[in-house]
Amino acid sequence: MADARGLRLRSRDVALLLAFPLYLLFIGNGRWLTSADNISTMALGPQVLRKGTIELSSVPIYQKRPLPYSAIWVGDRLLPSFPLGTGLLSVPYVAVTELTLPGGDDDALARRRDKHLAALLTVATAVLFFLGVRSRHGEASALAVTLVFALATTVLSNTSQALWSITGSLFFLSVALWLLLAPNVSMGRALLAGLAMGGAFACRPTALLAGGAVAILLWGRWRELLVYAFGVVSSVGVTVLALHAVYGHPLGGYGLINHGRRWGNHLEEGLAGTLLSPSRGLLLFFPYLLLLPWGLPSLRDDPRLRRTCLTALAASAALYLVVSGYDVWWGGKSVGPRLMTEAAPFFALLMLPVLRRWRELGRA
């Protein structure tokens, strides 16, 4: 039976019916899947824990030549070239495994640890996403869009398989959504959501686009919006100052390797390729987005649903433009759906109006 708020799933039910099955799927859905991008992220936790540094020259793989592109020389220091956030997020987990498992330098153990933490973080992301959507749009809709997010996006094939920068970014983003989708957002929740978006920025700078879109959820609640903005600006500001002090660039190594010549020179091709490429196009990997016009009538009489969908549309469009503007192509004039994984929770939220008309859609 439903409780006074119309919620049927209790906390332990969510754990048993959502978190545990997703964990089994994420941890068992194939081999460890990573790339050379993530070498420094894997190495960062052990380096911080054992040596108190983010410098990588003592890591064996960085003593070989040619140097993996996941690190960059800044003066006489070898530092990660990709964002630091996800690697720093792994430090507590690495500490636990160091205490409980022998062979901390074993490569196979490091890979298992990497995949296991990625699976756990992605499960936490999905559960927080579910709880946030449930508080605003009801349990049935929340369960449906959470399953879309967890099973019908590249979250399943990427972020749950290894510690990508997007793995950490989506975790912090889900914290912010959980805090801001509540019917009554307190000043404290708004501040914590802003700080969470700062954490997402530390994992992946483009998360700031989603942070701006999420602010739409607070539009009209000016005090809470200002507190949220303060949380974002202060946490991002601290991160930028720290990165500038270490790297000499406000975006750290990511800014040093992604200089201006790599952006916006082939935008028309990028827009078409990111959308339609046979190998990596959005509409091939997320085909349910073609159903979105069907849900438009559901928006007429539900201002909360309109606000959520406007937020999701703004975030998706902003991330689509950024990915389309990237000039380094791999197949079909598109960098592929992996980078659009940042928009995965927003793609799922865009399905809310469609789900309201599910019976009519089934007949169609």
Coordinates of C-alpha atoms in Angstrom, one line a residue:
M1 CA 0.0 0.0 0.0
A2 CA 1.1 3.5 -0.6
D3 CA 2.1 5.8 2.2
A4 CA 0.7 9.3 2.9
R5 CA 2.8 10.8 0.1
G6 CA 1.8 8.1 -2.4
L7 CA 5.2 6.3 -2.2
R8 CA 5.2 2.6 -2.1
L9 CA 8.9 1.8 -2.1
R10 CA 10.8 2.1 1.2
S11 CA 14.5 2.6 1.5
R12 CA 15.3 -1.1 1.7
D13 CA 12.9 -1.8 -1.2
V14 CA 14.9 0.7 -3.3
A15 CA 18.1 -1.1 -2.3
L16 CA 16.8 -4.6 -3.1
L17 CA 14.8 -3.8 -6.3
L18 CA 16.9 -1.1 -7.9
A19 CA 20.4 -0.7 -6.4
F20 CA 21.3 -4.4 -6.0
P21 CA 20.2 -5.5 -9.5
L22 CA 21.9 -2.6 -11.1
Y23 CA 25.1 -3.4 -9.2
L24 CA 25.0 -7.0 -10.4
L25 CA 24.5 -5.8 -14.0
F26 CA 27.2 -3.1 -13.9
I27 CA 29.8 -5.3 -12.3
G28 CA 29.0 -8.2 -14.5
N29 CA 28.3 -6.7 -17.9
G30 CA 31.6 -7.6 -19.5
R31 CA 35.3 -6.9 -19.2
W32 CA 36.9 -3.9 -17.7
L33 CA 36.4 -1.1 -20.3
T34 CA 38.7 1.9 -20.2
S35 CA 41.1 3.9 -22.3
A36 CA 44.4 5.6 -22.2
D37 CA 42.5 8.7 -21.0
N38 CA 41.9 7.1 -17.6
I39 CA 45.4 5.9 -16.7
S40 CA 46.1 9.0 -14.5
T41 CA 42.7 8.7 -12.9
M42 CA 43.5 5.1 -11.8
A43 CA 46.9 6.2 -10.5
L44 CA 45.7 9.3 -8.7
G45 CA 44.1 7.6 -5.7
P46 CA 47.1 5.5 -4.8
Q47 CA 49.5 8.4 -5.4
V48 CA 47.5 10.7 -3.1
L49 CA 47.1 8.0 -0.4
R50 CA 50.7 6.7 -0.4
K51 CA 52.8 9.7 -1.3
G52 CA 50.5 12.7 -0.7
T53 CA 51.0 14.0 -4.2
I54 CA 49.3 14.1 -7.7
E55 CA 52.7 14.0 -9.3
L56 CA 53.0 10.8 -11.5
S57 CA 56.7 10.4 -12.4
S58 CA 57.1 7.5 -9.9
V59 CA 54.2 5.5 -11.4
P60 CA 55.8 2.7 -13.5
I61 CA 53.7 3.3 -16.7
Y62 CA 54.9 6.9 -16.8
Q63 CA 58.5 5.8 -16.7
K64 CA 58.2 4.3 -20.2
R65 CA 58.4 6.1 -23.5
P66 CA 56.5 7.3 -25.4
L67 CA 54.7 9.0 -22.5
P68 CA 51.0 8.2 -22.2
Y69 CA 48.9 11.3 -23.1
S70 CA 47.0 11.1 -19.9
A71 CA 49.9 13.0 -18.3
I72 CA 51.7 16.2 -19.1
W73 CA 54.9 17.9 -18.1
V74 CA 54.3 21.2 -16.2
G75 CA 57.8 22.5 -15.5
D76 CA 59.7 19.6 -13.9
R77 CA 56.5 17.9 -12.6
L78 CA 54.6 15.2 -14.4
L79 CA 50.9 15.8 -13.7
P80 CA 47.5 14.3 -14.9
S81 CA 46.3 15.9 -18.1
F82 CA 42.7 14.9 -17.6
P83 CA 40.5 16.4 -14.8
L84 CA 41.4 15.4 -11.3
G85 CA 37.9 15.1 -9.7
T86 CA 37.1 11.4 -10.3
G87 CA 40.6 10.3 -9.2
L88 CA 40.4 12.3 -6.0
L89 CA 36.9 10.9 -5.4
S90 CA 38.4 7.4 -5.5
V91 CA 40.8 8.1 -2.6
P92 CA 38.5 6.8 0.3
Y93 CA 37.7 3.7 -1.7
V94 CA 41.4 3.1 -2.5
A95 CA 42.2 3.5 1.2
V96 CA 39.7 0.8 2.1
T97 CA 41.1 -1.6 -0.4
E98 CA 44.6 -0.9 0.7
L99 CA 43.6 -1.9 4.3
T100 CA 41.7 -5.0 3.3
L101 CA 43.4 -6.5 0.3
P102 CA 47.1 -7.4 -0.2
G103 CA 49.0 -6.6 -3.4
G104 CA 48.1 -3.0 -3.8
D105 CA 50.5 -2.6 -6.7
D106 CA 49.1 -5.6 -8.6
D107 CA 47.8 -4.5 -12.0
A108 CA 44.9 -7.0 -12.0
L109 CA 43.8 -5.8 -8.6
A110 CA 44.0 -2.1 -9.7
R111 CA 41.7 -2.9 -12.7
R112 CA 39.2 -4.8 -10.5
R113 CA 39.2 -1.9 -8.1
D114 CA 38.7 0.6 -10.9
K115 CA 35.7 -1.3 -12.3
H116 CA 34.2 -2.0 -9.0
L117 CA 34.2 1.6 -7.8
A118 CA 32.9 2.7 -11.2
A119 CA 30.0 0.3 -10.8
L120 CA 29.3 1.4 -7.2
L121 CA 29.4 5.1 -8.2
T122 CA 27.0 4.5 -11.1
V123 CA 24.6 2.6 -8.9
A124 CA 24.6 5.5 -6.4
T125 CA 24.1 7.9 -9.3
A126 CA 21.0 5.9 -10.5
V127 CA 19.5 5.7 -7.0
L128 CA 20.0 9.4 -6.3
F129 CA 18.5 10.2 -9.7
F130 CA 15.5 7.9 -8.8
L131 CA 14.9 9.6 -5.4
G132 CA 15.1 13.1 -6.9
V133 CA 12.6 12.4 -9.7
R134 CA 10.3 10.5 -7.4
S135 CA 10.0 13.5 -5.0
R136 CA 8.7 15.7 -7.9
H137 CA 7.0 13.4 -10.4
G138 CA 6.0 10.3 -8.6
E139 CA 7.3 6.8 -8.1
A140 CA 6.2 5.1 -11.3
S141 CA 7.6 7.8 -13.5
A142 CA 10.8 7.9 -11.5
L143 CA 11.3 4.2 -11.8
A144 CA 10.7 4.2 -15.5
V145 CA 13.1 7.1 -16.3
T146 CA 15.7 5.7 -14.0
L147 CA 15.7 2.4 -15.9
V148 CA 16.0 4.4 -19.2
F149 CA 19.0 6.2 -17.6
A150 CA 20.7 3.1 -16.3
L151 CA 19.9 0.7 -19.1
A152 CA 19.2 2.7 -22.3
T153 CA 22.1 5.1 -22.3
T154 CA 25.8 4.8 -22.6
V155 CA 26.0 4.8 -18.8
L156 CA 25.7 1.1 -19.0
S157 CA 28.6 0.6 -21.4
N158 CA 30.9 3.4 -20.3
T159 CA 30.7 5.0 -16.9
S160 CA 29.9 1.8 -15.0
Q161 CA 32.9 0.0 -16.6
A162 CA 35.7 2.2 -15.5
L163 CA 36.5 5.5 -13.7
W164 CA 36.0 7.9 -16.6
S165 CA 35.8 11.6 -15.8
I166 CA 32.1 11.4 -16.7
T167 CA 31.6 8.7 -13.9
G168 CA 32.5 11.2 -11.2
S169 CA 30.7 14.1 -13.0
L170 CA 27.4 12.2 -13.2
F171 CA 27.6 11.2 -9.6
F172 CA 27.9 14.8 -8.4
L173 CA 25.2 15.9 -10.9
S174 CA 22.8 13.3 -9.5
V175 CA 23.4 14.7 -6.0
A176 CA 22.5 18.1 -7.2
L177 CA 19.4 16.8 -9.0
W178 CA 18.3 14.9 -5.9
L179 CA 18.6 18.1 -3.8
L180 CA 16.9 20.4 -6.3
L181 CA 14.0 18.2 -7.6
A182 CA 12.5 18.2 -4.1
P183 CA 9.1 20.0 -3.9
N184 CA 10.4 22.4 -1.3
V185 CA 14.1 23.3 -1.7
S186 CA 15.5 24.8 1.4
M187 CA 18.5 27.2 1.5
G188 CA 20.7 24.4 2.7
R189 CA 19.7 22.1 -0.1
A190 CA 20.4 24.8 -2.6
L191 CA 23.8 25.5 -1.2
L192 CA 24.7 21.8 -1.2
A193 CA 23.5 21.4 -4.7
G194 CA 25.8 24.3 -5.8
L195 CA 28.7 22.7 -4.1
A196 CA 27.9 19.4 -5.7
M197 CA 28.0 21.1 -9.1
G198 CA 31.5 22.3 -8.2
G199 CA 32.4 18.7 -7.6
A200 CA 31.1 17.8 -11.1
F201 CA 33.1 20.7 -12.6
A202 CA 36.3 19.2 -10.9
C203 CA 35.5 15.9 -12.7
R204 CA 34.7 17.5 -16.0
P205 CA 34.6 21.2 -16.8
T206 CA 31.7 20.9 -19.3
A207 CA 29.5 19.9 -16.3
L208 CA 29.2 23.7 -15.7
L209 CA 26.8 23.8 -18.7
A210 CA 24.5 21.3 -16.9
G211 CA 24.9 23.4 -13.7
G212 CA 23.5 26.4 -15.5
A213 CA 20.6 24.4 -16.9
V214 CA 19.8 22.9 -13.5
A215 CA 19.4 26.5 -12.1
I216 CA 16.1 26.6 -14.1
L217 CA 14.6 24.3 -11.4
L218 CA 14.9 27.2 -9.0
W219 CA 13.7 30.0 -11.3
G220 CA 11.4 32.3 -9.4
R221 CA 12.7 31.2 -6.0
W222 CA 15.3 34.0 -6.0
R223 CA 16.9 33.5 -2.6
E224 CA 17.4 29.8 -3.2
L225 CA 18.7 30.5 -6.7
L226 CA 21.2 33.0 -5.3
V227 CA 22.4 30.5 -2.7
Y228 CA 22.8 27.8 -5.3
A229 CA 24.7 30.2 -7.5
F230 CA 26.9 31.1 -4.6
G231 CA 27.7 27.4 -4.0
V232 CA 28.5 26.9 -7.7
V233 CA 30.7 30.0 -8.0
S234 CA 32.6 29.5 -4.7
S235 CA 33.3 25.8 -5.3
V236 CA 34.2 26.3 -9.0
G237 CA 36.3 29.3 -8.0
V238 CA 38.3 27.4 -5.5
T239 CA 38.9 24.6 -8.0
V240 CA 40.0 27.1 -10.7
L241 CA 42.4 28.9 -8.4
A242 CA 43.9 25.6 -7.2
L243 CA 44.3 24.3 -10.8
H244 CA 45.9 27.6 -11.9
A245 CA 48.3 27.5 -9.0
V246 CA 49.4 23.9 -9.9
Y247 CA 49.2 24.0 -13.7
G248 CA 49.3 27.7 -14.7
H249 CA 45.9 27.2 -16.4
P250 CA 42.4 27.6 -14.8
L251 CA 41.3 24.2 -16.3
G252 CA 44.5 22.4 -15.3
G253 CA 45.9 19.9 -17.7
Y254 CA 42.6 19.6 -19.5
G255 CA 42.9 23.2 -20.5
L256 CA 46.5 22.8 -21.6
I257 CA 45.8 19.8 -23.9
N258 CA 42.5 21.3 -25.3
H259 CA 43.7 24.5 -26.8
G260 CA 41.6 26.8 -29.0
R261 CA 42.5 25.3 -32.3
R262 CA 40.6 22.1 -31.5
W263 CA 37.2 23.7 -31.2
G264 CA 34.5 25.1 -33.5
N265 CA 36.2 24.9 -36.8
H266 CA 33.8 22.3 -38.3
L267 CA 30.6 23.0 -36.4
E268 CA 28.2 22.2 -39.2
E269 CA 29.8 18.7 -39.8
G270 CA 29.9 18.2 -36.0
L271 CA 26.2 19.0 -35.5
A272 CA 25.2 16.6 -38.3
G273 CA 27.6 13.9 -37.3
T274 CA 26.8 14.0 -33.6
L275 CA 23.1 13.6 -34.4
L276 CA 23.1 11.2 -37.4
S277 CA 26.4 9.4 -37.8
P278 CA 25.8 5.7 -38.6
S279 CA 28.6 4.7 -36.2
R280 CA 28.1 7.2 -33.4
G281 CA 25.0 9.3 -33.9
L282 CA 22.7 10.3 -31.1
L283 CA 19.5 9.1 -32.8
L284 CA 21.0 5.7 -33.4
F285 CA 22.3 5.2 -29.8
F286 CA 19.3 6.9 -28.1
P287 CA 16.5 6.2 -30.6
Y288 CA 13.7 6.8 -28.1
L289 CA 14.5 10.5 -28.4
L290 CA 12.4 10.3 -31.7
L291 CA 9.4 9.8 -29.5
L292 CA 9.7 13.2 -27.7
P293 CA 7.1 15.0 -29.9
W294 CA 4.5 12.5 -28.8
G295 CA 4.8 13.7 -25.2
L296 CA 4.2 17.4 -25.9
P297 CA 0.5 17.3 -25.0
S298 CA 1.4 16.1 -21.5
L299 CA 3.2 19.4 -20.8
R300 CA 0.0 21.6 -21.1
D301 CA -1.4 21.3 -17.6
D302 CA 1.7 20.4 -15.5
P303 CA 4.0 23.3 -14.8
R304 CA 6.4 21.2 -12.8
L305 CA 6.8 18.8 -15.7
R306 CA 7.4 21.7 -18.0
R307 CA 10.1 23.1 -15.7
T308 CA 11.8 19.7 -15.5
C309 CA 11.7 19.2 -19.3
L310 CA 12.9 22.7 -20.0
T311 CA 15.9 22.0 -17.7
A312 CA 16.6 18.7 -19.4
L313 CA 16.3 20.3 -22.9
A314 CA 18.6 23.2 -22.1
A315 CA 21.3 20.9 -20.6
S316 CA 21.0 18.4 -23.5
A317 CA 21.2 21.2 -26.2
A318 CA 24.2 22.8 -24.5
L319 CA 26.2 19.6 -24.3
Y320 CA 25.2 18.7 -27.8
L321 CA 26.7 22.0 -29.1
V322 CA 29.9 21.5 -27.1
V323 CA 30.4 18.0 -28.4
S324 CA 29.6 19.0 -31.9
G325 CA 32.2 21.8 -31.8
Y326 CA 35.1 19.4 -30.9
D327 CA 37.4 19.1 -33.9
V328 CA 39.0 15.7 -33.2
W329 CA 36.8 13.1 -35.0
W330 CA 36.7 9.3 -34.6
G331 CA 34.3 7.7 -37.1
G332 CA 31.3 9.2 -38.9
K333 CA 32.2 12.8 -38.2
S334 CA 31.4 12.4 -34.6
V335 CA 33.2 11.9 -31.3
G336 CA 30.6 9.4 -30.5
P337 CA 28.0 8.9 -27.8
R338 CA 30.6 8.5 -25.0
L339 CA 30.9 12.3 -24.6
M340 CA 27.1 12.7 -24.8
T341 CA 26.9 10.4 -21.7
E342 CA 27.0 13.7 -19.8
A343 CA 23.5 14.3 -21.0
A344 CA 22.2 10.8 -20.1
P345 CA 20.2 11.9 -17.1
F346 CA 18.6 14.7 -19.1
F347 CA 17.8 12.4 -22.0
A348 CA 16.0 10.2 -19.5
L349 CA 14.1 13.2 -18.0
L350 CA 12.9 14.2 -21.4
M351 CA 11.0 10.9 -21.5
L352 CA 8.7 11.9 -18.7
P353 CA 6.0 13.5 -20.9
V354 CA 6.2 10.5 -23.2
L355 CA 5.6 8.1 -20.3
R356 CA 2.5 10.1 -19.3
R357 CA 1.0 9.0 -22.7
W358 CA 2.4 5.5 -22.7
R359 CA -0.9 3.7 -23.3
E360 CA -1.7 5.9 -26.3
L361 CA 1.9 5.4 -27.6
G362 CA 1.5 1.6 -27.3
R363 CA -1.7 1.7 -29.5
A364 CA 0.1 3.9 -32.0

